[in-house]
């Protein structure tokens, strides 16, 4: 929020004097009546502009000329002596209306000055008194973020840019609300070297006051002759461009969300024991016609056995966030406290983690964005693989839980891996005995895949924006939204996940300081592999293929 530094509004000074009706004070209004001063007749006594009377809009459409032909005592001369208004006042009216028309055609805006009336309060109100009206754009400037000081802009143009670095040819507004300055011009060297030099010199000139951004030139006519896109340099105040610190309320909200996530993870662990739960509990959660809730105290004996699965789900989510922090620490990038999102189906939808400092370049953005899903996916797949091995071990039969085989149709990749590990006979049945680690790994992999979708501020969206640019993110995002809307990705989770993204994380990440330099081919290749695996993980198995492969017991097509 910017600081309201000044606000100068014109005042309308209405001084009402107790005088006989029709008497006009010589100190209030002066109208010339001499041909020798006919040019002064066009001077407006209200707005001090080259007009005799204010523009239309008053009651009666306009002021009438104070004609003294019927009352010779109601006029005053320019030198303060009483006199009559002659026919020249009518001529002045005609001349003033001509000037008014010329000024209207030229788009001149007049400022209204103070007026004094000697008689009672006037009975007219009109747009001439728009000194009370504050222009909306001016109000936005006053209430919006503080802009760059013009004196600083002049100093920076003189001392920062030059023939050897970047020759400035034009300036434009920069930032979401135009609070910054974008310098357009011609680059005179290697962009990375020039940018590093300019950043160092800016710190020497202005200290810790501004941030300098290197961005692609908007609406450029062609690429840079040296290769790559044409670049520009944007400047914003640090207190405007950098994210604010985490507030106390945000810590409170994060704690509450974490407690709710613990509860949803425990609920997932209890639900995985559906074959052991009391019949009235199962009926209430599976029968749509059930109305009266059962005694929930019946679930207490199953909480202890649900804790291992809850620990696994929470461990994956925490390890995911640790991956982000480990990648951000060497780059001196600050991250906010994670805001976990509870979900009864997966235990958790992941967490929202904000950048609390501006990223230095797009490489850093890709590395930090991929580190979290990679760490979570590695731990999740380890649990999933170990769980499948234990599920095929007869000695671990007492730790097994029975789950419907149809659940394995929720993921093409994980369903195929499970089919290869457990065999056709086990998978082609109504229920499948599996170890709880399989459920924890499955949920963790699904959550990691959902967070790697190339949309907005999700990990996948940040990575795509850093690796391929913001324009590519728009295309990827539209395609992903369509697939989620059609239920092609995520199956029954597509609708709740799509709503969550639209509400919480639909906007792209803010630009990096160096938002131009490429990230390299190998990062783009790794990201492409990630997105391919994400699609395989979230793509459900259609019935025909499931029946042919023996994934689940399919009775109808």
Coordinates of C-alpha atoms in Angstrom, one line a residue:
X1 CA 0.0 0.0 0.0
X2 CA 1.5 3.3 -1.0
X3 CA 1.7 6.3 1.3
X4 CA -0.7 9.2 0.7
X5 CA 1.9 12.0 0.5
X6 CA -0.1 14.9 -0.9
X7 CA -3.5 15.6 -2.2
X8 CA -4.3 19.2 -3.4
X9 CA -7.9 19.8 -4.2
X10 CA -9.3 23.0 -5.5
X11 CA -11.7 24.9 -3.1
X12 CA -14.8 26.7 -3.9
X13 CA -15.0 29.8 -1.7
X14 CA -18.6 30.9 -1.3
X15 CA -18.8 34.2 0.6
X16 CA -22.4 35.3 1.1
X17 CA -22.9 38.9 1.9
X18 CA -26.1 40.5 3.2
X19 CA -26.9 43.1 0.5
X20 CA -30.0 44.3 -1.2
X21 CA -31.1 42.0 -3.9
X22 CA -29.4 42.6 -7.3
X23 CA -26.5 44.6 -5.8
X24 CA -23.1 43.2 -6.8
X25 CA -20.1 44.1 -4.8
X26 CA -17.2 45.6 -6.7
X27 CA -14.9 43.3 -4.7
X28 CA -16.8 40.2 -5.9
X29 CA -17.4 40.5 -9.7
X30 CA -15.8 42.8 -12.2
X31 CA -17.2 43.1 -15.7
X32 CA -15.8 45.6 -18.3
X33 CA -18.2 47.8 -20.1
X34 CA -15.8 49.6 -22.4
X35 CA -14.9 48.8 -26.0
X36 CA -11.4 49.8 -25.2
X37 CA -11.2 46.8 -22.9
X38 CA -13.3 44.5 -25.0
X39 CA -10.6 41.9 -25.0
X40 CA -10.9 41.6 -21.3
X41 CA -14.5 40.7 -21.6
X42 CA -13.5 37.2 -22.4
X43 CA -11.9 36.8 -19.0
X44 CA -14.1 34.5 -16.9
X45 CA -14.7 35.9 -13.4
X46 CA -15.2 32.3 -12.1
X47 CA -12.4 30.2 -13.5
X48 CA -9.8 33.0 -14.4
X49 CA -9.6 31.6 -17.9
X50 CA -10.2 33.1 -21.3
X51 CA -13.9 32.7 -21.0
X52 CA -16.6 35.0 -19.8
X53 CA -18.9 32.4 -18.4
X54 CA -18.6 28.8 -17.2
X55 CA -19.4 25.9 -19.5
X56 CA -22.9 24.5 -19.9
X57 CA -24.3 22.3 -17.2
X58 CA -25.7 24.9 -14.7
X59 CA -29.4 25.2 -14.2
X60 CA -30.7 27.4 -17.0
X61 CA -27.9 26.0 -19.2
X62 CA -25.6 28.9 -18.7
X63 CA -25.2 32.2 -16.9
X64 CA -26.9 35.1 -18.6
X65 CA -25.0 38.3 -19.2
X66 CA -25.4 40.9 -16.4
X67 CA -27.1 43.3 -18.7
X68 CA -27.7 46.7 -17.2
X69 CA -30.0 48.1 -19.8
X70 CA -33.0 47.8 -17.4
X71 CA -31.2 48.6 -14.2
X72 CA -28.5 51.1 -14.4
X73 CA -27.3 50.7 -10.8
X74 CA -26.3 47.1 -10.9
X75 CA -23.0 47.1 -12.6
X76 CA -19.4 48.1 -11.7
X77 CA -16.5 49.0 -13.9
X78 CA -13.0 47.5 -14.0
X79 CA -11.4 50.3 -12.0
X80 CA -13.9 49.9 -9.1
X81 CA -16.3 52.7 -10.1
X82 CA -20.0 52.1 -10.5
X83 CA -21.3 52.2 -14.1
X84 CA -23.6 50.5 -16.5
X85 CA -23.1 47.5 -18.6
X86 CA -23.5 48.5 -22.2
X87 CA -24.2 46.5 -25.3
X88 CA -20.6 45.4 -25.5
X89 CA -21.4 42.8 -22.8
X90 CA -23.7 41.1 -25.3
X91 CA -20.8 41.1 -27.8
X92 CA -18.6 39.7 -25.1
X93 CA -21.0 36.8 -24.7
X94 CA -20.8 36.0 -28.4
X95 CA -17.0 36.2 -28.3
X96 CA -16.8 34.1 -25.2
X97 CA -19.0 31.4 -26.7
X98 CA -16.7 31.3 -29.7
X99 CA -13.7 30.9 -27.5
X100 CA -15.5 28.3 -25.5
X101 CA -16.1 26.3 -28.7
X102 CA -12.5 26.6 -29.7
X103 CA -11.3 25.4 -26.3
X104 CA -13.7 22.5 -26.3
X105 CA -12.4 21.4 -29.7
X106 CA -8.8 21.6 -28.5
X107 CA -9.6 19.6 -25.4
X108 CA -8.6 22.2 -23.0
X109 CA -9.6 21.6 -19.4
X110 CA -10.2 24.6 -17.2
X111 CA -9.5 24.8 -13.6
X112 CA -12.1 26.4 -11.5
X113 CA -11.1 29.2 -9.1
X114 CA -12.8 30.6 -6.1
X115 CA -15.9 32.7 -6.4
X116 CA -17.6 35.2 -4.1
X117 CA -21.2 36.2 -4.3
X118 CA -22.7 39.1 -2.5
X119 CA -26.3 38.0 -2.5
X120 CA -28.0 34.9 -1.0
X121 CA -26.8 31.3 -1.8
X122 CA -27.2 30.4 -5.5
X123 CA -29.7 27.8 -6.5
X124 CA -27.6 26.1 -9.1
X125 CA -25.3 23.1 -9.1
X126 CA -23.4 21.8 -12.1
X127 CA -20.3 20.2 -13.4
X128 CA -18.4 23.5 -13.3
X129 CA -17.9 22.8 -9.6
X130 CA -15.9 19.6 -10.4
X131 CA -13.1 20.8 -8.1
X132 CA -14.8 18.5 -5.6
X133 CA -14.5 15.5 -8.1
X134 CA -11.2 13.6 -7.8
X135 CA -10.0 12.0 -10.9
X136 CA -10.0 8.2 -10.6
X137 CA -6.6 7.7 -12.1
X138 CA -5.1 10.4 -9.8
X139 CA -6.7 8.6 -6.8
X140 CA -5.2 5.3 -7.9
X141 CA -1.8 6.9 -8.1
X142 CA -2.2 8.4 -4.6
X143 CA -3.5 5.1 -3.0
X144 CA -1.4 2.7 -5.1
X145 CA 2.3 1.7 -4.6
X146 CA 4.8 4.5 -4.4
X147 CA 6.4 5.2 -7.8
X148 CA 10.0 5.7 -8.8
X149 CA 11.2 9.3 -8.0
X150 CA 11.6 11.2 -11.3
X151 CA 14.8 12.8 -10.0
X152 CA 16.2 9.3 -9.4
X153 CA 15.2 8.3 -13.0
X154 CA 17.1 11.3 -14.4
X155 CA 20.1 10.5 -12.3
X156 CA 20.1 6.8 -13.3
X157 CA 19.8 7.7 -17.0
X158 CA 22.9 10.0 -16.7
X159 CA 25.1 7.8 -14.5
X160 CA 24.0 4.2 -15.0
X161 CA 23.3 3.7 -18.7
X162 CA 25.6 4.7 -21.5
X163 CA 27.3 3.8 -24.8
X164 CA 29.2 0.8 -23.3
X165 CA 26.3 -0.9 -21.6
X166 CA 22.7 0.1 -22.6
X167 CA 21.7 3.1 -24.6
X168 CA 18.3 4.3 -23.5
X169 CA 15.9 5.5 -26.2
X170 CA 12.5 5.4 -24.5
X171 CA 10.8 5.1 -21.2
X172 CA 7.6 3.3 -20.4
X173 CA 5.6 2.4 -17.2
X174 CA 6.7 -0.9 -15.6
X175 CA 4.9 -3.1 -13.0
X176 CA 1.4 -4.2 -12.4
X177 CA 0.2 -0.7 -11.7
X178 CA 2.8 1.2 -13.7
X179 CA 4.7 2.1 -10.5
X180 CA 8.1 1.4 -12.1
X181 CA 10.0 2.6 -15.1
X182 CA 10.9 0.4 -18.1
X183 CA 14.0 1.6 -20.0
X184 CA 13.9 0.6 -23.7
X185 CA 17.0 0.9 -25.9
X186 CA 19.9 -0.8 -27.4
X187 CA 22.1 -3.4 -25.7
X188 CA 25.9 -2.8 -26.1
X189 CA 27.4 -6.0 -24.9
X190 CA 26.7 -9.5 -23.4
X191 CA 23.4 -9.3 -21.6
X192 CA 24.5 -11.2 -18.5
X193 CA 27.7 -9.1 -18.2
X194 CA 25.9 -5.9 -18.8
X195 CA 23.2 -6.8 -16.3
X196 CA 25.7 -7.7 -13.6
X197 CA 27.5 -4.4 -14.1
X198 CA 24.3 -2.4 -14.0
X199 CA 23.2 -4.0 -10.8
X200 CA 26.5 -3.3 -9.2
X201 CA 26.5 0.4 -10.3
X202 CA 22.8 0.8 -9.2
X203 CA 23.7 -0.3 -5.7
X204 CA 26.6 2.2 -5.6
X205 CA 24.4 5.1 -6.9
X206 CA 21.1 4.4 -5.1
X207 CA 22.0 2.0 -2.3
X208 CA 19.3 -0.5 -1.4
X209 CA 16.4 1.5 -2.8
X210 CA 15.6 -0.1 -6.1
X211 CA 15.6 -3.5 -7.9
X212 CA 16.7 -3.8 -11.5
X213 CA 15.0 -6.3 -13.8
X214 CA 16.2 -7.6 -17.1
X215 CA 13.1 -8.5 -19.2
X216 CA 12.2 -9.1 -22.8
X217 CA 11.3 -6.0 -24.6
X218 CA 7.5 -5.8 -25.0
X219 CA 6.2 -5.6 -28.6
X220 CA 9.7 -5.8 -30.0
X221 CA 9.9 -5.8 -33.8
X222 CA 12.5 -8.5 -34.0
X223 CA 15.2 -10.5 -32.1
X224 CA 18.5 -8.9 -30.9
X225 CA 21.2 -8.9 -33.6
X226 CA 23.5 -10.7 -31.2
X227 CA 21.0 -13.5 -30.7
X228 CA 18.1 -14.1 -28.4
X229 CA 15.2 -11.6 -27.7
X230 CA 15.6 -7.9 -27.4
X231 CA 15.8 -6.9 -23.8
X232 CA 14.8 -3.9 -21.6
X233 CA 15.6 -3.0 -18.1
X234 CA 12.8 -2.3 -15.5
X235 CA 13.2 -0.6 -12.2
X236 CA 11.0 -0.8 -9.2
X237 CA 11.3 0.3 -5.6
X238 CA 12.3 -2.6 -3.3
X239 CA 9.5 -2.0 -0.9
X240 CA 7.1 -2.4 -3.8
X241 CA 8.7 -5.3 -5.7
X242 CA 9.8 -7.6 -2.9
X243 CA 7.2 -9.7 -1.0
X244 CA 6.3 -8.8 2.5
X245 CA 7.3 -10.8 5.5
X246 CA 5.0 -13.6 6.9
X247 CA 2.6 -12.1 9.4
X248 CA 1.4 -13.6 12.7
X249 CA -2.0 -14.4 11.3
X250 CA -0.4 -16.4 8.5
X251 CA 1.5 -18.4 11.0
X252 CA -1.7 -19.1 12.9
X253 CA -3.5 -20.1 9.7
X254 CA -0.6 -22.4 8.7
X255 CA -0.7 -24.1 12.1
X256 CA -4.5 -24.6 11.9
X257 CA -4.2 -26.1 8.3
X258 CA -1.4 -28.4 9.5
X259 CA -3.6 -29.7 12.3
X260 CA -6.4 -30.3 9.9
X261 CA -4.0 -32.1 7.6
X262 CA -3.1 -34.4 10.5
X263 CA -6.7 -35.1 11.0
X264 CA -7.4 -35.8 7.3
X265 CA -4.3 -38.1 7.2
X266 CA -5.6 -40.1 10.2
X267 CA -9.0 -40.3 8.5
X268 CA -7.3 -41.8 5.5
X269 CA -5.6 -44.4 7.7
X270 CA -9.0 -45.3 9.3
X271 CA -10.7 -45.5 5.9
X272 CA -8.0 -47.9 4.6
X273 CA -9.2 -50.4 7.2
X274 CA -12.7 -50.5 5.8
X275 CA -12.9 -54.3 6.0
X276 CA -12.4 -54.1 9.8
X277 CA -14.7 -51.1 10.6
X278 CA -18.1 -51.7 12.3
X279 CA -20.9 -52.2 9.7
X280 CA -22.9 -49.1 10.9
X281 CA -19.8 -46.9 10.2
X282 CA -19.3 -48.4 6.8
X283 CA -23.0 -48.1 5.9
X284 CA -23.0 -44.4 6.9
X285 CA -20.1 -43.5 4.6
X286 CA -21.0 -45.8 1.7
X287 CA -24.8 -45.7 1.6
X288 CA -26.1 -42.5 0.1
X289 CA -29.5 -43.1 1.8
X290 CA -28.0 -43.2 5.3
X291 CA -29.2 -40.2 7.3
X292 CA -28.6 -40.8 11.0
X293 CA -24.9 -40.7 11.9
X294 CA -23.5 -43.5 14.0
X295 CA -21.6 -43.3 17.2
X296 CA -18.1 -41.9 16.2
X297 CA -16.6 -43.3 19.3
X298 CA -16.6 -46.6 17.6
X299 CA -13.7 -45.3 15.5
X300 CA -11.3 -44.7 18.4
X301 CA -9.9 -48.3 18.5
X302 CA -8.8 -47.9 14.9
X303 CA -6.9 -44.6 15.3
X304 CA -3.7 -46.3 16.6
X305 CA -3.6 -48.7 13.6
X306 CA -4.2 -45.7 11.3
X307 CA -1.2 -43.8 12.5
X308 CA 1.5 -45.6 10.4
X309 CA -0.3 -44.6 7.2
X310 CA -0.9 -41.1 8.5
X311 CA 2.8 -40.8 9.3
X312 CA 3.7 -41.9 5.8
X313 CA 1.4 -39.3 4.1
X314 CA 2.6 -36.5 6.4
X315 CA 6.2 -37.6 6.0
X316 CA 5.9 -37.3 2.2
X317 CA 4.5 -33.9 2.3
X318 CA 7.1 -32.6 4.8
X319 CA 9.9 -34.2 2.7
X320 CA 8.4 -32.4 -0.3
X321 CA 8.7 -29.0 1.4
X322 CA 12.2 -29.8 2.7
X323 CA 13.3 -30.3 -0.9
X324 CA 12.1 -26.8 -1.7
X325 CA 14.0 -25.3 1.2
X326 CA 17.2 -27.3 0.5
X327 CA 17.2 -26.0 -3.1
X328 CA 16.5 -22.4 -2.1
X329 CA 19.1 -22.1 0.7
X330 CA 22.3 -22.0 -1.5
X331 CA 20.6 -19.4 -3.7
X332 CA 19.7 -17.1 -0.7
X333 CA 16.0 -17.4 -1.6
X334 CA 13.6 -17.1 1.3
X335 CA 10.5 -19.2 1.4
X336 CA 7.3 -18.8 3.4
X337 CA 6.1 -21.3 5.9
X338 CA 4.1 -24.0 4.0
X339 CA 0.3 -23.9 4.2
X340 CA -0.8 -27.5 4.0
X341 CA -4.1 -28.3 2.3
X342 CA -6.1 -31.1 3.9
X343 CA -7.9 -33.6 1.7
X344 CA -9.9 -36.7 2.9
X345 CA -9.1 -38.6 -0.3
X346 CA -5.3 -38.3 -0.4
X347 CA -4.7 -37.1 3.1
X348 CA -3.3 -33.8 1.8
X349 CA -3.3 -31.9 -1.5
X350 CA 0.2 -30.7 -0.8
X351 CA 1.1 -27.2 0.5
X352 CA 1.3 -23.6 -0.7
X353 CA 4.8 -22.2 -0.3
X354 CA 5.4 -18.6 -1.4
X355 CA 8.7 -17.0 -2.4
X356 CA 9.6 -14.3 0.1
X357 CA 12.4 -12.8 -2.0
X358 CA 12.8 -12.1 -5.7
X359 CA 14.4 -15.0 -7.6
X360 CA 17.7 -14.0 -9.2
X361 CA 17.2 -15.9 -12.5
X362 CA 15.0 -18.5 -14.3
X363 CA 17.5 -21.3 -13.5
X364 CA 16.9 -20.8 -9.8
X365 CA 13.2 -20.8 -10.4
X366 CA 13.3 -24.2 -12.2
X367 CA 15.6 -25.8 -9.6
X368 CA 13.6 -24.8 -6.6
X369 CA 10.3 -25.7 -8.3
X370 CA 11.4 -29.2 -9.3
X371 CA 13.3 -30.0 -6.0
X372 CA 10.1 -30.3 -4.0
X373 CA 8.1 -32.7 -6.3
X374 CA 11.3 -34.7 -7.0
X375 CA 12.0 -35.2 -3.2
X376 CA 8.4 -36.1 -2.6
X377 CA 8.2 -38.4 -5.6
X378 CA 11.4 -40.3 -4.6
X379 CA 10.1 -41.0 -1.1
X380 CA 6.6 -41.8 -2.3
X381 CA 7.9 -44.3 -4.9
X382 CA 10.2 -45.9 -2.3
X383 CA 7.2 -46.5 0.0
X384 CA 5.1 -47.7 -3.0
X385 CA 7.8 -50.2 -4.1
X386 CA 8.5 -51.5 -0.6
X387 CA 4.7 -51.8 0.0
X388 CA 4.3 -53.9 -3.1
X389 CA 7.1 -56.2 -2.0
X390 CA 5.6 -56.6 1.4
X391 CA 2.2 -57.2 -0.2
X392 CA 3.5 -60.3 -2.0
X393 CA 5.2 -61.6 1.2
X394 CA 3.0 -64.1 3.0
X395 CA 4.7 -63.4 6.3
X396 CA 3.2 -59.8 6.3
X397 CA -0.4 -61.0 5.8
X398 CA -1.6 -59.8 9.2
X399 CA -0.5 -56.2 8.3
X400 CA -2.5 -56.2 5.0
X401 CA -5.6 -54.1 4.3
X402 CA -8.2 -55.0 1.8
X403 CA -8.9 -52.3 -0.8
X404 CA -11.2 -52.5 -3.9
X405 CA -9.3 -53.5 -7.0
X406 CA -11.1 -50.7 -8.9
X407 CA -8.9 -48.2 -7.1
X408 CA -5.9 -49.4 -9.2
X409 CA -7.6 -48.1 -12.3
X410 CA -7.1 -44.5 -11.1
X411 CA -3.5 -44.4 -12.5
X412 CA -2.2 -45.9 -15.7
X413 CA 1.4 -45.9 -14.6
X414 CA 0.8 -47.1 -11.0
X415 CA -1.8 -49.6 -12.1
X416 CA 0.6 -51.2 -14.5
X417 CA 3.4 -51.3 -11.9
X418 CA 1.0 -52.9 -9.4
X419 CA -0.2 -55.4 -12.0
X420 CA 3.4 -56.4 -12.8
X421 CA 4.2 -56.8 -9.1
X422 CA 1.1 -58.6 -7.7
X423 CA 0.1 -60.7 -10.7
X424 CA -3.1 -61.2 -12.7
X425 CA -4.9 -63.4 -10.2
X426 CA -4.4 -60.9 -7.3
X427 CA -5.3 -57.8 -9.2
X428 CA -8.3 -59.4 -11.1
X429 CA -10.5 -59.7 -8.0
X430 CA -13.0 -57.7 -6.1
X431 CA -10.5 -56.7 -3.4
X432 CA -6.8 -56.7 -3.2
X433 CA -4.7 -57.2 0.0
X434 CA -1.9 -54.7 0.1
X435 CA 0.4 -53.2 2.7
X436 CA -0.4 -49.7 4.0
X437 CA 2.8 -48.4 2.5
X438 CA 1.3 -48.9 -1.0
X439 CA -1.5 -46.5 -0.1
X440 CA 0.9 -44.0 1.4
X441 CA 3.1 -44.2 -1.7
X442 CA 0.2 -44.0 -4.1
X443 CA -1.2 -40.9 -2.4
X444 CA 2.2 -39.2 -2.3
X445 CA 2.8 -39.9 -6.0
X446 CA -0.6 -38.6 -6.9
X447 CA -0.2 -35.5 -4.9
X448 CA 3.3 -34.8 -6.4
X449 CA 1.8 -35.3 -9.9
X450 CA -1.1 -32.9 -9.2
X451 CA 1.4 -30.3 -8.0
X452 CA 3.5 -30.7 -11.1
X453 CA 0.7 -29.8 -13.5
X454 CA 1.8 -26.7 -15.5
X455 CA -0.7 -24.2 -14.1
X456 CA -0.2 -20.9 -12.4
X457 CA 1.9 -21.0 -9.2
X458 CA 1.9 -24.7 -8.9
X459 CA 5.4 -26.3 -8.9
X460 CA 4.9 -27.4 -12.5
X461 CA 3.7 -23.9 -13.5
X462 CA 6.7 -22.2 -12.0
X463 CA 9.0 -24.7 -13.6
X464 CA 7.4 -24.3 -17.1
X465 CA 7.5 -20.5 -16.7
X466 CA 11.2 -20.6 -15.9
X467 CA 12.2 -23.2 -18.5
X468 CA 10.0 -22.1 -21.5
X469 CA 8.7 -18.6 -20.6
X470 CA 5.4 -17.1 -19.6
X471 CA 3.8 -17.5 -23.0
X472 CA 4.4 -21.3 -22.9
X473 CA 2.8 -21.4 -19.5
X474 CA -0.3 -19.9 -20.9
X475 CA -0.6 -22.6 -23.6
X476 CA 0.2 -25.4 -21.2
X477 CA -2.2 -24.0 -18.6
X478 CA -5.2 -23.8 -21.1
X479 CA -4.6 -27.4 -22.2
X480 CA -4.3 -28.6 -18.6
X481 CA -7.6 -26.9 -17.6
X482 CA -9.4 -28.5 -20.5
X483 CA -8.1 -32.0 -19.6
X484 CA -9.1 -31.4 -16.0
X485 CA -12.5 -30.2 -17.0
X486 CA -13.1 -33.3 -19.1
X487 CA -11.9 -35.6 -16.3
X488 CA -9.1 -36.9 -18.5
X489 CA -6.5 -36.2 -15.8
X490 CA -7.0 -37.0 -12.2
X491 CA -10.3 -38.9 -12.6
X492 CA -12.7 -38.0 -9.7
X493 CA -10.0 -35.7 -8.3
X494 CA -10.0 -33.4 -11.4
X495 CA -12.9 -31.2 -10.3
X496 CA -11.8 -30.5 -6.7
X497 CA -8.2 -30.0 -7.8
X498 CA -9.2 -27.7 -10.6
X499 CA -11.3 -25.6 -8.2
X500 CA -8.4 -25.4 -5.7
X501 CA -6.0 -24.2 -8.4
X502 CA -8.5 -21.6 -9.7
X503 CA -9.0 -20.2 -6.2
X504 CA -5.5 -20.4 -4.7
X505 CA -2.8 -20.7 -7.4
X506 CA -4.1 -19.6 -10.8
X507 CA -1.7 -16.6 -11.3
X508 CA 1.8 -17.0 -12.7
X509 CA 4.8 -16.3 -10.6
X510 CA 6.4 -12.8 -10.7
X511 CA 9.4 -12.3 -13.0
X512 CA 12.9 -13.0 -11.9
X513 CA 15.5 -10.3 -11.7
X514 CA 17.1 -11.9 -14.8
X515 CA 14.0 -13.0 -16.7
X516 CA 15.8 -13.4 -20.0
X517 CA 18.7 -15.9 -19.8
X518 CA 17.9 -19.4 -20.9
X519 CA 18.0 -22.3 -18.4
X520 CA 19.8 -24.8 -20.6
X521 CA 18.7 -27.8 -22.6
X522 CA 19.1 -30.4 -19.8
X523 CA 16.8 -28.6 -17.5
X524 CA 14.2 -28.4 -20.2
X525 CA 14.6 -32.1 -20.9
X526 CA 14.3 -33.1 -17.3
X527 CA 11.1 -31.0 -17.0
X528 CA 9.7 -32.6 -20.2
X529 CA 10.2 -36.1 -18.7
X530 CA 8.6 -35.0 -15.4
X531 CA 5.5 -33.7 -17.3
X532 CA 5.3 -37.0 -19.3
X533 CA 5.4 -39.1 -16.1
X534 CA 2.8 -36.8 -14.5
X535 CA 0.4 -37.4 -17.4
X536 CA 0.9 -41.2 -17.1
X537 CA 0.3 -41.0 -13.3
X538 CA -2.9 -39.0 -13.6
X539 CA -4.3 -40.7 -16.6
X540 CA -6.9 -43.3 -15.5
X541 CA -7.1 -46.8 -17.0
X542 CA -10.2 -47.1 -19.2
X543 CA -12.3 -50.2 -18.8
X544 CA -11.4 -52.1 -21.9
X545 CA -7.6 -51.8 -21.2
X546 CA -8.2 -52.6 -17.5
X547 CA -10.1 -55.8 -18.4
X548 CA -7.4 -56.8 -20.9
X549 CA -4.6 -56.2 -18.4
X550 CA -6.4 -57.6 -15.4
X551 CA -6.3 -54.4 -13.4
X552 CA -9.5 -54.6 -11.3
X553 CA -12.6 -56.6 -11.8
X554 CA -14.5 -54.9 -14.6
X555 CA -18.1 -56.1 -14.9
X556 CA -19.4 -53.5 -17.4
X557 CA -18.0 -51.6 -20.3

